[in-house]
Amino acid sequence: MQSSERLNLTFAALADPTRRAILARLATGEATVTELAVPFEMSQPAISKHLKVLERAGLISMDVDAQRRPRRLETKGLKEAVDWIERYREIFEQNYQRLDALLGELQAKPSRRKRTHK
Amino acid sequence: MQSSERLNLTFAALADPTRRAILARLATGEATVTELAVPFEMSQPAISKHLKVLERAGLISMDVDAQRRPRRLETKGLKEAVDWIERYREIFEQNYQRLDALLGELQAKPSRRKRTHK
DNA sequence: GCCGTACATTACCTTTAGGTTATGTATCTG
DNA sequence: CAGATACATAACCTAAAGGTAATGTACGGC
């Protein structure tokens, strides 16, 4: 898979609060589908779908234990997302400092340029 | 807005490759809508939509310069996403080490538990 | 003042996401 | 071996995402 494609899957997976909650739960240790479903007002198939999304993104993996299918966290998928976001974080922060400087300048010597921040 | 809601918007915004490319472009400095649209085989309204998504997520902001609407990066939205992901990164990595240990143990003393990694 | 530029906005379409209920399939248990 | 348990899978629905073409609007330049 392309790096860009994996980033799509990872960020999309993280965009859902149910899935983030599942990851938070799995951070405390592995859990079965039934266990994961308990906190949510949602059917079991819905949870299974979320788990499939997380698995495709490489954020979790599955064990086989009799009729149980416990899930656990996986670092693979997250690594790349972290890398991407970290890479831009610096630039974002540099940019922020530049903006601060600019705003200071504008306050000292106002022009017709307006800033919308809605 | 709730923190969770902002995370939804931010991660969803980052999940699209066009939007990540726009952020990458803006990391080199502010740019107008027309300039941002050039690299993409996509209509201008489509780019405007993407910009609106990025703005709602707090990842960019807008200036007003005559009929131009240059965009620039904004740190606000990203900060929280970074925080979230960083917080879990540690746990993810701890978990990975625990997994390593477990796998070592399984190799030494195999059980009926299988691992699927598809 | 009129035209071109640089957008935003609207109406619309198609695909995908997230949920449901119903059902299928292993596997343990009495 | 007959449930019960723990899931996955299928069929379906609705809403939202991502795209389009057409149009509206504000501004600068000739």
XYZ file of C-alpha atoms (C1' of nucleotides) in Angstrom:
296
model
C 0.000 0.000 0.000
C 1.030 3.576 -0.702
C 2.138 5.682 2.261
C -0.519 8.267 1.411
C -3.198 5.579 1.339
C -2.162 4.299 4.755
C -2.312 7.840 6.127
C -5.832 8.165 4.724
C -6.895 5.010 6.519
C -5.167 5.901 9.781
C -6.471 9.447 10.085
C -9.937 8.374 8.976
C -9.875 5.669 11.648
C -8.881 8.217 14.294
C -11.611 10.632 13.199
C -14.356 8.602 14.895
C -14.883 9.018 18.660
C -16.073 5.433 19.097
C -12.888 4.153 17.518
C -10.715 6.459 19.612
C -12.511 5.159 22.698
C -11.842 1.595 21.585
C -8.146 2.403 21.216
C -8.183 3.997 24.661
C -9.720 0.839 26.072
C -7.188 -1.370 24.310
C -4.403 0.767 25.716
C -5.210 -0.836 29.078
C -4.867 -4.326 27.616
C -6.442 -6.675 25.099
C -10.222 -7.124 25.024
C -12.851 -9.196 23.236
C -15.527 -7.770 20.954
C -18.224 -8.230 23.584
C -16.132 -6.457 26.196
C -15.403 -3.613 23.815
C -19.082 -3.254 22.950
C -20.287 -2.819 26.558
C -19.685 0.950 26.989
C -21.435 1.856 23.745
C -25.123 2.152 22.932
C -24.502 0.329 19.736
C -25.030 -3.141 18.307
C -22.269 -5.740 18.197
C -22.056 -5.684 14.378
C -21.414 -1.936 14.537
C -18.460 -2.557 16.858
C -17.181 -5.285 14.558
C -17.267 -2.778 11.700
C -15.270 -0.268 13.709
C -12.762 -2.975 14.556
C -12.379 -3.787 10.886
C -11.640 -0.124 10.144
C -9.029 -0.040 12.910
C -7.501 -3.265 11.648
C -7.269 -2.035 8.041
C -5.491 1.044 9.385
C -3.004 -1.232 11.163
C -3.954 0.162 14.575
C -5.062 -3.135 16.080
C -4.619 -6.862 15.499
C -6.589 -9.955 16.338
C -5.940 -13.121 18.292
C -7.870 -16.366 18.027
C -8.919 -17.909 21.330
C -11.699 -20.494 20.913
C -14.775 -18.552 19.820
C -13.334 -15.319 21.155
C -11.440 -12.809 18.987
C -9.527 -10.569 21.392
C -8.018 -7.418 19.888
C -4.841 -5.630 20.885
C -3.147 -2.418 19.936
C -0.630 -2.369 17.109
C 2.050 0.272 16.612
C 2.480 -0.114 12.864
C -0.331 2.108 11.643
C 0.165 4.833 14.176
C 3.869 5.251 13.591
C 3.440 6.784 10.167
C 0.686 9.134 11.276
C 2.851 10.317 14.144
C 5.755 10.840 11.763
C 3.657 12.877 9.365
C 2.124 15.029 12.042
C 5.472 15.550 13.768
C 7.106 16.628 10.552
C 4.541 19.364 10.084
C 4.341 20.301 13.702
C 7.671 22.108 13.558
C 6.632 24.048 10.509
C 3.280 24.830 12.044
C 5.044 26.208 15.082
C 7.587 28.179 13.083
C 4.665 29.591 11.176
C 2.967 30.516 14.386
C 5.994 32.493 15.472
C 6.087 34.247 12.112
C 2.438 35.090 12.559
C 3.101 36.492 15.988
C 5.792 38.726 14.533
C 3.471 39.820 11.757
C 0.684 40.657 14.159
C 3.072 42.701 16.257
C 4.128 44.560 13.146
C 0.541 45.198 12.124
C -0.294 46.611 15.515
C 2.626 48.978 15.316
C 1.953 50.016 11.706
C -1.636 49.114 10.622
C -2.445 48.537 6.928
C -5.750 47.826 5.106
C -5.142 44.058 5.414
C -7.651 42.499 7.697
C -7.456 39.175 9.478
C -10.501 36.935 9.723
C -10.382 34.320 12.361
C -13.928 32.997 12.556
C -16.873 23.020 21.014
C -16.089 19.723 22.783
C -12.526 18.458 22.641
C -13.752 15.210 21.134
C -15.642 17.070 18.440
C -12.559 19.073 17.521
C -10.540 15.869 17.292
C -13.175 14.461 14.950
C -12.861 17.491 12.680
C -9.078 17.572 12.783
C -8.476 13.900 12.070
C -11.179 13.878 9.408
C -9.518 16.881 7.776
C -6.146 15.106 7.811
C -7.637 11.949 6.316
C -7.871 13.441 2.828
C -4.700 13.486 0.659
C -5.729 16.668 -1.147
C -6.065 18.458 2.168
C -2.734 17.133 3.437
C -1.137 18.386 0.214
C -2.726 21.793 0.760
C -1.276 21.905 4.270
C 2.115 20.895 2.888
C 1.908 23.725 0.385
C 0.892 26.213 3.054
C 3.824 25.103 5.160
C 6.007 26.934 2.626
C 4.002 30.135 3.048
C 0.550 31.586 2.500
C -1.223 31.036 -0.819
C -4.404 32.061 -2.605
C -7.166 29.671 -3.629
C -6.145 29.830 -7.290
C -2.546 29.054 -6.415
C -3.593 26.164 -4.218
C -5.828 24.759 -6.959
C -3.084 24.563 -9.615
C -1.500 21.190 -8.696
C -4.832 19.380 -8.561
C -7.043 18.034 -11.316
C -10.023 19.457 -9.570
C -12.379 22.396 -9.900
C -11.970 25.578 -7.865
C -15.175 24.983 -5.874
C -13.793 21.614 -4.805
C -10.690 23.329 -3.429
C -12.852 25.900 -1.668
C -14.733 23.058 -0.004
C -11.497 21.476 1.180
C -10.382 24.838 2.535
C -13.606 25.159 4.467
C -13.023 21.743 6.027
C -9.494 22.751 7.019
C -10.744 26.026 8.440
C -13.468 24.357 10.523
C -10.772 22.080 11.929
C -8.742 25.148 12.892
C -5.829 24.099 10.688
C -5.812 27.197 8.485
C -7.058 30.782 8.574
C -7.937 33.357 5.963
C -6.748 36.831 5.105
C -8.621 39.410 3.048
C -6.565 41.092 0.349
C -8.803 42.776 -2.240
C -10.581 39.952 -4.072
C -7.958 37.455 -2.980
C -8.403 35.221 0.072
C -4.934 33.942 0.954
C -4.799 31.096 3.474
C -2.150 30.364 6.032
C -1.456 27.579 8.461
C -2.840 27.740 11.961
C -1.472 25.836 14.966
C -4.657 25.741 17.016
C -6.335 22.726 15.478
C -3.247 20.619 15.161
C -2.093 21.059 18.720
C -4.859 18.963 20.204
C -4.473 16.189 17.649
C -0.758 16.051 18.373
C -1.464 15.917 22.095
C -3.929 13.082 21.711
C -1.690 11.049 19.458
C 1.369 11.669 21.626
C -0.450 10.576 24.736
C -1.267 7.242 23.152
C 2.028 6.850 21.421
C 3.756 5.962 24.668
C 1.154 3.387 25.527
C 1.256 2.021 22.004
C 4.987 1.591 22.315
C 4.834 0.065 25.775
C 2.268 -2.310 24.376
C 4.566 -3.169 21.529
C 7.297 -4.123 23.955
C 4.872 -6.254 25.928
C 3.873 -7.933 22.679
C 7.492 -8.604 21.843
C 7.948 -10.267 25.210
C 4.818 -12.332 24.695
C 5.916 -13.485 21.273
C 9.270 -14.519 22.660
C 7.519 -16.501 25.347
C 5.226 -18.182 22.815
C 8.143 -19.226 20.678
C 9.841 -20.819 23.664
C 6.689 -22.541 24.927
C 4.024 -22.761 22.173
C 0.304 -22.978 23.074
C -2.836 -23.423 20.941
C -3.230 -19.616 20.687
C -2.688 -18.406 17.198
C -1.894 -14.917 16.014
C -3.473 -13.510 12.839
C -1.821 -10.550 11.312
C -3.549 -10.102 7.942
C -18.541 52.268 -16.248
C -17.406 47.917 -17.932
C -14.867 43.737 -18.127
C -11.833 40.329 -16.080
C -10.227 38.185 -11.924
C -10.870 35.662 -7.740
C -13.257 33.869 -5.280
C -18.002 31.918 -2.659
C -22.365 29.716 -3.082
C -26.009 26.836 -4.915
C -28.050 22.798 -6.756
C -27.135 18.477 -7.902
C -25.111 13.736 -8.295
C -22.624 9.463 -6.769
C -20.096 7.027 -3.387
C -18.969 5.918 1.163
C -19.652 5.810 6.250
C -22.091 4.353 10.041
C -25.844 2.392 11.747
C -29.623 -1.340 11.876
C -31.779 -6.290 11.905
C -31.410 -10.914 10.526
C -28.731 -14.779 9.896
C -24.593 -17.881 9.529
C -20.655 -20.325 11.778
C -17.398 -22.106 15.134
C -16.682 -23.480 19.651
C -17.562 -24.467 24.540
C -20.797 -26.707 27.889
C -24.398 -29.491 30.157
C -25.585 -33.866 20.700
C -28.339 -29.820 21.841
C -28.186 -25.399 23.276
C -25.694 -21.215 24.372
C -21.932 -18.079 23.444
C -19.094 -15.111 20.590
C -18.497 -13.568 17.085
C -18.687 -12.480 11.431
C -21.350 -11.502 7.463
C -25.205 -9.917 4.526
C -28.772 -6.910 3.156
C -30.479 -2.725 3.857
C -31.195 2.300 5.087
C -29.896 7.251 5.765
C -26.779 10.892 6.008
C -22.568 12.925 4.828
C -18.450 13.367 1.877
C -16.459 14.707 -2.319
C -17.015 15.898 -6.702
C -19.374 18.665 -10.674
C -21.377 22.795 -13.489
C -23.665 27.037 -13.146
C -24.109 31.274 -11.087
C -23.488 35.254 -7.836
C -20.493 38.931 -5.937
C -16.821 42.061 -4.840
C -12.887 44.278 -6.412
C -9.081 46.181 -9.606
C -7.755 47.862 -14.050
C -8.454 49.915 -18.539
